[in-house]
mmCIF file of C-alpha atoms in Angstrom:
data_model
loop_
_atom_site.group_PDB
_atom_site.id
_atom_site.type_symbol
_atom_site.label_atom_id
_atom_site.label_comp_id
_atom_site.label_asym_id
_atom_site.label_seq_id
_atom_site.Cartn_x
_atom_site.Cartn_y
_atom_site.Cartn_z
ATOM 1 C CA UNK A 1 6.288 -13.796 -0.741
ATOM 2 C CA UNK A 2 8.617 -13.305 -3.645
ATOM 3 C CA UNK A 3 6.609 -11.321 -6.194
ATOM 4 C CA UNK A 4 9.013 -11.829 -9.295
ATOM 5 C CA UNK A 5 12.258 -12.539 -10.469
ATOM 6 C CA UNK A 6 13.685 -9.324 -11.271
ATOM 7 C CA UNK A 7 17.181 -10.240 -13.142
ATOM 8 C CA UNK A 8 19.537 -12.968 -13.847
ATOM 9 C CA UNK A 9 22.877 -11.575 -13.148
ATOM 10 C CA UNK A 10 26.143 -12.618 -15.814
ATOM 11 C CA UNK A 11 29.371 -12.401 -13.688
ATOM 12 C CA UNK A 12 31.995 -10.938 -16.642
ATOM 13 C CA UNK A 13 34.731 -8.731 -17.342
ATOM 14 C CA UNK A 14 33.568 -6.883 -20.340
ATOM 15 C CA UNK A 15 29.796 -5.741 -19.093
ATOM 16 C CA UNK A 16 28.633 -3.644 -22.502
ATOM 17 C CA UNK A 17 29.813 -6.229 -24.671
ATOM 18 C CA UNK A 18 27.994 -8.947 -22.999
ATOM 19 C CA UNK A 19 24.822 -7.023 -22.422
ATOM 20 C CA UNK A 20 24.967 -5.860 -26.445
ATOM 21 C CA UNK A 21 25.316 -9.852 -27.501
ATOM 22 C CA UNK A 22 22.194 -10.588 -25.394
ATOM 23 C CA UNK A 23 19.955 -8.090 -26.953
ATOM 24 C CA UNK A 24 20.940 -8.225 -30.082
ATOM 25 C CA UNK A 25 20.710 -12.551 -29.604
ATOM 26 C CA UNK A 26 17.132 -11.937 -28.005
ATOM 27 C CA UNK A 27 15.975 -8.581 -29.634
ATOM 28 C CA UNK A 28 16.264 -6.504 -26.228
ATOM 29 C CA UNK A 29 18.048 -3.218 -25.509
ATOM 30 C CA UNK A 30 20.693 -2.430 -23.278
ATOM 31 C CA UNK A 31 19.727 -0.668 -20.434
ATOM 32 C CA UNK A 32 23.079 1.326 -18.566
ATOM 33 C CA UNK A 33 23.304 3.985 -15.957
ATOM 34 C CA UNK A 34 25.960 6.159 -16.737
ATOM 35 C CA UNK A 35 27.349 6.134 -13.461
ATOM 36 C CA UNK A 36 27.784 2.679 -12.878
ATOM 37 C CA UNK A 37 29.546 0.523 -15.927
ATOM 38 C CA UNK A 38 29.879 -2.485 -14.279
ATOM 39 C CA UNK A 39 26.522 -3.550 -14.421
ATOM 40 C CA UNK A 40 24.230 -3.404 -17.347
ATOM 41 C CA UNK A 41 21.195 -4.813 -18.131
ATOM 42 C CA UNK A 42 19.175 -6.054 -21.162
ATOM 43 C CA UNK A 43 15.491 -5.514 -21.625
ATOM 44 C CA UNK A 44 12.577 -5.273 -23.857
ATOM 45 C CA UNK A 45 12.184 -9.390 -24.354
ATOM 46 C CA UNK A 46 9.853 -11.683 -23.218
ATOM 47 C CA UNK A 47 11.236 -12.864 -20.048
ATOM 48 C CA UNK A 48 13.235 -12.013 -17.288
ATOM 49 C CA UNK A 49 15.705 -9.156 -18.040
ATOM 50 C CA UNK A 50 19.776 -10.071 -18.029
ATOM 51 C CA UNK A 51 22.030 -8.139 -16.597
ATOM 52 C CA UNK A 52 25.694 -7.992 -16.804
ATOM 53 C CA UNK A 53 27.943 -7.725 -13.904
ATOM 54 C CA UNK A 54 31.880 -6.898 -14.451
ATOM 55 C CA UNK A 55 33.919 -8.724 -11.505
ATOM 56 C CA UNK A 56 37.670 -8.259 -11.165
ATOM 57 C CA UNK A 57 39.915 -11.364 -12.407
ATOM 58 C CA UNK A 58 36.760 -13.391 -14.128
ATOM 59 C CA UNK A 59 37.466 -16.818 -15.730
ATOM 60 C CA UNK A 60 35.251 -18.294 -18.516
ATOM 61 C CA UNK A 61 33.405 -21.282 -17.068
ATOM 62 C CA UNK A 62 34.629 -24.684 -19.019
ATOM 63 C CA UNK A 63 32.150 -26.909 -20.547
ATOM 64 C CA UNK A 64 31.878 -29.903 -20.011
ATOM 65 C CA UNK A 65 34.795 -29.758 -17.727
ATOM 66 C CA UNK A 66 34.409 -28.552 -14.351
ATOM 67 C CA UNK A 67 37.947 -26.913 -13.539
ATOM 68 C CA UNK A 68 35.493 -24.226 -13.625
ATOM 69 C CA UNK A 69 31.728 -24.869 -13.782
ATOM 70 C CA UNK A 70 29.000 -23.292 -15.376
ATOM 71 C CA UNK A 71 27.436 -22.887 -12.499
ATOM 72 C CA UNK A 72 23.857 -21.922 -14.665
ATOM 73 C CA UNK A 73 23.017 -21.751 -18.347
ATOM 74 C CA UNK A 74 20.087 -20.150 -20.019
ATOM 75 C CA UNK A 75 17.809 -22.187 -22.310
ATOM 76 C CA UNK A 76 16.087 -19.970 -25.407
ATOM 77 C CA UNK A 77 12.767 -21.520 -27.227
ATOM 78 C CA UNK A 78 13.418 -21.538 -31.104
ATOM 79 C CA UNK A 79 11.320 -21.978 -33.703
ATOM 80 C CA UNK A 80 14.139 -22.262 -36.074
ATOM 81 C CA UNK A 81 17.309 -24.240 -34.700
ATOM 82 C CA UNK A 82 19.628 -23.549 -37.407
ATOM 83 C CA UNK A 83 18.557 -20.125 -38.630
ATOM 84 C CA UNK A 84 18.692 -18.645 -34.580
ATOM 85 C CA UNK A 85 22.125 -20.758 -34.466
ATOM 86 C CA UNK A 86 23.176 -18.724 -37.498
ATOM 87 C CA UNK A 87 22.614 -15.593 -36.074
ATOM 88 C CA UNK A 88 23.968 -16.222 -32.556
ATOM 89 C CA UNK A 89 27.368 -17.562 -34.318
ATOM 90 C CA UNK A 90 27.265 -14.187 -36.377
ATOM 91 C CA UNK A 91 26.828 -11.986 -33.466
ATOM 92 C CA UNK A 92 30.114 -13.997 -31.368
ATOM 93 C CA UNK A 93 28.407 -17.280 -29.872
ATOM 94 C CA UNK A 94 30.407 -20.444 -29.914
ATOM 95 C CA UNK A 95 29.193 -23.690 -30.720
ATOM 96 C CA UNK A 96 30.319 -26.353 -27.417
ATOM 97 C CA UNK A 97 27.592 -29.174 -28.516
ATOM 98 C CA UNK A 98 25.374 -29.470 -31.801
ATOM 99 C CA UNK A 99 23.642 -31.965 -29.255
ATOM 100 C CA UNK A 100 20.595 -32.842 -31.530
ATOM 101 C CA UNK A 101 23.251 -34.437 -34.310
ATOM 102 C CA UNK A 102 24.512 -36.137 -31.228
ATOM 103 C CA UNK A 103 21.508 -37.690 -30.174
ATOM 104 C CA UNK A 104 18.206 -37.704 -32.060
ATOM 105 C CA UNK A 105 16.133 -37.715 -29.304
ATOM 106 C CA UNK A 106 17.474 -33.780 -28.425
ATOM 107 C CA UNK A 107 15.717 -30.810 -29.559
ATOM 108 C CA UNK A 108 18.918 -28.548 -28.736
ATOM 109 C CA UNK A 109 22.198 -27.073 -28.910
ATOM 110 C CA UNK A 110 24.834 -25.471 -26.672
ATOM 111 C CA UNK A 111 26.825 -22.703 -26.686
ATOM 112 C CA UNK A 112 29.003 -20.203 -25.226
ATOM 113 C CA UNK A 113 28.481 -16.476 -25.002
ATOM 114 C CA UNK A 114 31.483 -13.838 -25.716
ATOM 115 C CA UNK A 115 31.925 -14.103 -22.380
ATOM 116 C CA UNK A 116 32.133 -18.207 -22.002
ATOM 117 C CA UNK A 117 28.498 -19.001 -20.203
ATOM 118 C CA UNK A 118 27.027 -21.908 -21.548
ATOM 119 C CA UNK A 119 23.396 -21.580 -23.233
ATOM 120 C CA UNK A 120 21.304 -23.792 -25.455
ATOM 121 C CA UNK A 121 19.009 -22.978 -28.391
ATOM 122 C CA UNK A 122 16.094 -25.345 -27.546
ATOM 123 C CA UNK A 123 13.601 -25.891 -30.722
ATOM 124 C CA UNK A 124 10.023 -26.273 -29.611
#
């Protein structure tokens, strides 16, 4: 039996910059072995850690288009949707969909990293 999950793994091309977004987004630290720079991991949240994997000729994923998909997104719980939205634009997020001015029924909204994968601030 599986015991845990022990990453989720962010295909990139710029590992340290995408690791340093995610704990500075989620209040982690980056966690690199000096031998190896393409892959670098963020710890020290509640959660699963990230890690950040450099691969040779990486696209962004489109959303909502699918000429390249997603293919995953991470969801965050927020207490406070436009104050954590604040902060992720500051440190290099992109807004894709302010989804809850879309719809009033949704409690989120989607972005993109620095390094184009899709995740939502979800306020619970």
């Amino acid at each position: 039996m599986i015991r845990k999950l022990q990453a989720v793994a962010l295909d990139c091309d710029d590992p340290a910059r995408l690791a340093q977004f995610y704990a500075e987004l989620l209040g982690g630290r980056v966690v690199a072995d000096p031998e190896d720079s393409d892959w670098i991991e963020v710890h020290g949240f509640e959660g699963t850690p990230l890690a950040c994997q450099r691969v040779d000729g990486y696209q962004r994923p489109e959303w909502p288009g699918q000429q390249r998909p997603q293919q995953l997104h991470l969801d965050f719980d927020v207490d406070d949707l436009d104050g954590e939205e604040k902060r992720a634009l500051a440190l290099g997020a992109t807004v894709l969909e302010r989804t809850d001015q879309l719809r009033p029924e949704a409690n989120w909204r989607v972005y993109a990293d620095p390094a184009g994968h899709p995740f939502c601030l979800c306020f619970h």
